[in-house]
Amino acid sequence: MDLLLVISSSDAARLAAPLGEACVRADVDWGCFFTGDGVTSLRDENFADLVAANCIEAVVCAEAWKDRMDGLECPVDLGSQFHHSGLVAKADKVVSL
């Protein structure tokens, strides 16, 4: 994976969406890991659709999802901090938002 976006801020979609769109245009393999308040950025339907359709891997910390978004359907894979470590190991570059 060329780029991993680690999203832990609730307002990260305003930065992550343009980065993701640029990755799509440039044919860059990118992924996302959502944790903490960052899981709430997936309330932005356009951003959630962009991630689900274009990330080679997109994982949400299941505990953070349960704490902040319980009862809502998660648009990407549920995982753990173990998955976060694996994604970081695969990524050439990591950007934390």
mmCIF file of the C-alpha atoms, coordinates in Angstrom:
data_MODEL
# 
_entry.id   MODEL 
# 
loop_
_atom_site.group_PDB 
_atom_site.id 
_atom_site.type_symbol 
_atom_site.label_atom_id 
_atom_site.label_alt_id 
_atom_site.label_comp_id 
_atom_site.label_asym_id 
_atom_site.label_entity_id 
_atom_site.label_seq_id 
_atom_site.pdbx_PDB_ins_code 
_atom_site.Cartn_x 
_atom_site.Cartn_y 
_atom_site.Cartn_z 
_atom_site.occupancy 
_atom_site.B_iso_or_equiv 
_atom_site.pdbx_formal_charge 
_atom_site.auth_seq_id 
_atom_site.auth_comp_id 
_atom_site.auth_asym_id 
_atom_site.auth_atom_id 
_atom_site.pdbx_PDB_model_num 
ATOM 1  C CA . MET A 1 1  ? 0.000   0.000  0.000  1.00 0.00 ? 1  MET A CA 1 
ATOM 2  C CA . ASP A 1 2  ? 1.383   3.393  -0.959 1.00 0.00 ? 2  ASP A CA 1 
ATOM 3  C CA . LEU A 1 3  ? -0.439  5.484  1.658  1.00 0.00 ? 3  LEU A CA 1 
ATOM 4  C CA . LEU A 1 4  ? -2.320  4.796  4.882  1.00 0.00 ? 4  LEU A CA 1 
ATOM 5  C CA . LEU A 1 5  ? -4.538  7.456  6.415  1.00 0.00 ? 5  LEU A CA 1 
ATOM 6  C CA . VAL A 1 6  ? -4.935  6.953  10.168 1.00 0.00 ? 6  VAL A CA 1 
ATOM 7  C CA . ILE A 1 7  ? -8.050  8.896  11.084 1.00 0.00 ? 7  ILE A CA 1 
ATOM 8  C CA . SER A 1 8  ? -8.578  9.755  14.744 1.00 0.00 ? 8  SER A CA 1 
ATOM 9  C CA . SER A 1 9  ? -10.243 13.181 14.493 1.00 0.00 ? 9  SER A CA 1 
ATOM 10 C CA . SER A 1 10 ? -13.974 13.677 14.038 1.00 0.00 ? 10 SER A CA 1 
ATOM 11 C CA . ASP A 1 11 ? -13.496 16.392 11.419 1.00 0.00 ? 11 ASP A CA 1 
ATOM 12 C CA . ALA A 1 12 ? -10.824 14.545 9.422  1.00 0.00 ? 12 ALA A CA 1 
ATOM 13 C CA . ALA A 1 13 ? -13.101 13.980 6.410  1.00 0.00 ? 13 ALA A CA 1 
ATOM 14 C CA . ARG A 1 14 ? -12.568 17.582 5.293  1.00 0.00 ? 14 ARG A CA 1 
ATOM 15 C CA . LEU A 1 15 ? -8.867  16.767 4.773  1.00 0.00 ? 15 LEU A CA 1 
ATOM 16 C CA . ALA A 1 16 ? -9.035  13.040 4.103  1.00 0.00 ? 16 ALA A CA 1 
ATOM 17 C CA . ALA A 1 17 ? -11.621 13.264 1.322  1.00 0.00 ? 17 ALA A CA 1 
ATOM 18 C CA . PRO A 1 18 ? -9.491  15.505 -0.945 1.00 0.00 ? 18 PRO A CA 1 
ATOM 19 C CA . LEU A 1 19 ? -6.449  13.319 -0.202 1.00 0.00 ? 19 LEU A CA 1 
ATOM 20 C CA . GLY A 1 20 ? -8.414  10.210 -1.111 1.00 0.00 ? 20 GLY A CA 1 
ATOM 21 C CA . GLU A 1 21 ? -9.715  11.800 -4.301 1.00 0.00 ? 21 GLU A CA 1 
ATOM 22 C CA . ALA A 1 22 ? -6.152  12.769 -5.248 1.00 0.00 ? 22 ALA A CA 1 
ATOM 23 C CA . CYS A 1 23 ? -5.045  9.176  -4.650 1.00 0.00 ? 23 CYS A CA 1 
ATOM 24 C CA . VAL A 1 24 ? -7.782  7.933  -6.963 1.00 0.00 ? 24 VAL A CA 1 
ATOM 25 C CA . ARG A 1 25 ? -6.760  10.403 -9.695 1.00 0.00 ? 25 ARG A CA 1 
ATOM 26 C CA . ALA A 1 26 ? -3.067  9.508  -9.326 1.00 0.00 ? 26 ALA A CA 1 
ATOM 27 C CA . ASP A 1 27 ? -3.732  5.738  -9.180 1.00 0.00 ? 27 ASP A CA 1 
ATOM 28 C CA . VAL A 1 28 ? -2.178  5.522  -5.704 1.00 0.00 ? 28 VAL A CA 1 
ATOM 29 C CA . ASP A 1 29 ? -3.032  2.486  -3.569 1.00 0.00 ? 29 ASP A CA 1 
ATOM 30 C CA . TRP A 1 30 ? -4.379  3.863  -0.292 1.00 0.00 ? 30 TRP A CA 1 
ATOM 31 C CA . GLY A 1 31 ? -6.095  2.649  2.806  1.00 0.00 ? 31 GLY A CA 1 
ATOM 32 C CA . CYS A 1 32 ? -7.643  3.975  6.007  1.00 0.00 ? 32 CYS A CA 1 
ATOM 33 C CA . PHE A 1 33 ? -7.745  3.014  9.640  1.00 0.00 ? 33 PHE A CA 1 
ATOM 34 C CA . PHE A 1 34 ? -10.350 4.769  11.787 1.00 0.00 ? 34 PHE A CA 1 
ATOM 35 C CA . THR A 1 35 ? -9.990  4.994  15.542 1.00 0.00 ? 35 THR A CA 1 
ATOM 36 C CA . GLY A 1 36 ? -11.233 7.109  18.438 1.00 0.00 ? 36 GLY A CA 1 
ATOM 37 C CA . ASP A 1 37 ? -13.361 10.073 17.388 1.00 0.00 ? 37 ASP A CA 1 
ATOM 38 C CA . GLY A 1 38 ? -12.224 9.469  13.792 1.00 0.00 ? 38 GLY A CA 1 
ATOM 39 C CA . VAL A 1 39 ? -14.889 6.819  13.368 1.00 0.00 ? 39 VAL A CA 1 
ATOM 40 C CA . THR A 1 40 ? -17.489 9.588  13.387 1.00 0.00 ? 40 THR A CA 1 
ATOM 41 C CA . SER A 1 41 ? -16.002 11.008 10.161 1.00 0.00 ? 41 SER A CA 1 
ATOM 42 C CA . LEU A 1 42 ? -17.792 8.134  8.421  1.00 0.00 ? 42 LEU A CA 1 
ATOM 43 C CA . ARG A 1 43 ? -21.091 9.932  9.089  1.00 0.00 ? 43 ARG A CA 1 
ATOM 44 C CA . ASP A 1 44 ? -20.147 11.973 6.012  1.00 0.00 ? 44 ASP A CA 1 
ATOM 45 C CA . GLU A 1 45 ? -21.806 9.748  3.394  1.00 0.00 ? 45 GLU A CA 1 
ATOM 46 C CA . ASN A 1 46 ? -19.729 11.063 0.496  1.00 0.00 ? 46 ASN A CA 1 
ATOM 47 C CA . PHE A 1 47 ? -16.523 10.353 2.385  1.00 0.00 ? 47 PHE A CA 1 
ATOM 48 C CA . ALA A 1 48 ? -17.744 6.922  3.502  1.00 0.00 ? 48 ALA A CA 1 
ATOM 49 C CA . ASP A 1 49 ? -18.629 6.057  -0.110 1.00 0.00 ? 49 ASP A CA 1 
ATOM 50 C CA . LEU A 1 50 ? -15.216 7.254  -1.340 1.00 0.00 ? 50 LEU A CA 1 
ATOM 51 C CA . VAL A 1 51 ? -13.437 5.105  1.240  1.00 0.00 ? 51 VAL A CA 1 
ATOM 52 C CA . ALA A 1 52 ? -15.588 2.017  0.680  1.00 0.00 ? 52 ALA A CA 1 
ATOM 53 C CA . ALA A 1 53 ? -15.237 2.200  -3.108 1.00 0.00 ? 53 ALA A CA 1 
ATOM 54 C CA . ASN A 1 54 ? -11.570 3.099  -3.420 1.00 0.00 ? 54 ASN A CA 1 
ATOM 55 C CA . CYS A 1 55 ? -9.460  1.992  -0.449 1.00 0.00 ? 55 CYS A CA 1 
ATOM 56 C CA . ILE A 1 56 ? -7.570  -1.226 -0.897 1.00 0.00 ? 56 ILE A CA 1 
ATOM 57 C CA . GLU A 1 57 ? -8.112  -1.718 2.847  1.00 0.00 ? 57 GLU A CA 1 
ATOM 58 C CA . ALA A 1 58 ? -10.341 0.249  5.207  1.00 0.00 ? 58 ALA A CA 1 
ATOM 59 C CA . VAL A 1 59 ? -10.755 -0.828 8.809  1.00 0.00 ? 59 VAL A CA 1 
ATOM 60 C CA . VAL A 1 60 ? -12.544 0.713  11.797 1.00 0.00 ? 60 VAL A CA 1 
ATOM 61 C CA . CYS A 1 61 ? -11.572 -0.023 15.370 1.00 0.00 ? 61 CYS A CA 1 
ATOM 62 C CA . ALA A 1 62 ? -14.580 -2.036 16.536 1.00 0.00 ? 62 ALA A CA 1 
ATOM 63 C CA . GLU A 1 63 ? -14.344 -0.713 20.114 1.00 0.00 ? 63 GLU A CA 1 
ATOM 64 C CA . ALA A 1 64 ? -14.335 2.915  18.942 1.00 0.00 ? 64 ALA A CA 1 
ATOM 65 C CA . TRP A 1 65 ? -17.265 2.180  16.609 1.00 0.00 ? 65 TRP A CA 1 
ATOM 66 C CA . LYS A 1 66 ? -19.239 0.580  19.431 1.00 0.00 ? 66 LYS A CA 1 
ATOM 67 C CA . ASP A 1 67 ? -18.511 3.522  21.762 1.00 0.00 ? 67 ASP A CA 1 
ATOM 68 C CA . ARG A 1 68 ? -19.409 6.261  19.275 1.00 0.00 ? 68 ARG A CA 1 
ATOM 69 C CA . MET A 1 69 ? -21.590 4.799  16.546 1.00 0.00 ? 69 MET A CA 1 
ATOM 70 C CA . ASP A 1 70 ? -23.362 1.859  18.206 1.00 0.00 ? 70 ASP A CA 1 
ATOM 71 C CA . GLY A 1 71 ? -26.435 0.766  16.309 1.00 0.00 ? 71 GLY A CA 1 
ATOM 72 C CA . LEU A 1 72 ? -25.271 2.150  12.963 1.00 0.00 ? 72 LEU A CA 1 
ATOM 73 C CA . GLU A 1 73 ? -24.058 -0.024 10.118 1.00 0.00 ? 73 GLU A CA 1 
ATOM 74 C CA . CYS A 1 74 ? -20.330 0.308  9.533  1.00 0.00 ? 74 CYS A CA 1 
ATOM 75 C CA . PRO A 1 75 ? -19.504 0.990  5.841  1.00 0.00 ? 75 PRO A CA 1 
ATOM 76 C CA . VAL A 1 76 ? -16.061 -0.686 6.052  1.00 0.00 ? 76 VAL A CA 1 
ATOM 77 C CA . ASP A 1 77 ? -14.484 -3.606 7.904  1.00 0.00 ? 77 ASP A CA 1 
ATOM 78 C CA . LEU A 1 78 ? -14.519 -3.757 11.693 1.00 0.00 ? 78 LEU A CA 1 
ATOM 79 C CA . GLY A 1 79 ? -11.190 -4.648 13.251 1.00 0.00 ? 79 GLY A CA 1 
ATOM 80 C CA . SER A 1 80 ? -8.853  -3.866 16.105 1.00 0.00 ? 80 SER A CA 1 
ATOM 81 C CA . GLN A 1 81 ? -5.632  -2.092 16.939 1.00 0.00 ? 81 GLN A CA 1 
ATOM 82 C CA . PHE A 1 82 ? -3.944  -5.304 15.771 1.00 0.00 ? 82 PHE A CA 1 
ATOM 83 C CA . HIS A 1 83 ? -5.242  -4.485 12.276 1.00 0.00 ? 83 HIS A CA 1 
ATOM 84 C CA . HIS A 1 84 ? -3.901  -0.942 12.677 1.00 0.00 ? 84 HIS A CA 1 
ATOM 85 C CA . SER A 1 85 ? -0.406  -2.331 13.305 1.00 0.00 ? 85 SER A CA 1 
ATOM 86 C CA . GLY A 1 86 ? -0.654  -4.579 10.254 1.00 0.00 ? 86 GLY A CA 1 
ATOM 87 C CA . LEU A 1 87 ? -1.762  -1.726 8.009  1.00 0.00 ? 87 LEU A CA 1 
ATOM 88 C CA . VAL A 1 88 ? 1.062   0.509  9.218  1.00 0.00 ? 88 VAL A CA 1 
ATOM 89 C CA . ALA A 1 89 ? 3.544   -2.287 8.477  1.00 0.00 ? 89 ALA A CA 1 
ATOM 90 C CA . LYS A 1 90 ? 2.234   -2.589 4.895  1.00 0.00 ? 90 LYS A CA 1 
ATOM 91 C CA . ALA A 1 91 ? 2.198   1.145  4.150  1.00 0.00 ? 91 ALA A CA 1 
ATOM 92 C CA . ASP A 1 92 ? 5.014   3.019  2.468  1.00 0.00 ? 92 ASP A CA 1 
ATOM 93 C CA . LYS A 1 93 ? 3.767   6.270  4.012  1.00 0.00 ? 93 LYS A CA 1 
ATOM 94 C CA . VAL A 1 94 ? 1.411   7.014  6.913  1.00 0.00 ? 94 VAL A CA 1 
ATOM 95 C CA . VAL A 1 95 ? -0.529  10.234 7.441  1.00 0.00 ? 95 VAL A CA 1 
ATOM 96 C CA . SER A 1 96 ? -2.325  10.730 10.726 1.00 0.00 ? 96 SER A CA 1 
ATOM 97 C CA . LEU A 1 97 ? -5.368  13.006 10.753 1.00 0.00 ? 97 LEU A CA 1 
# 
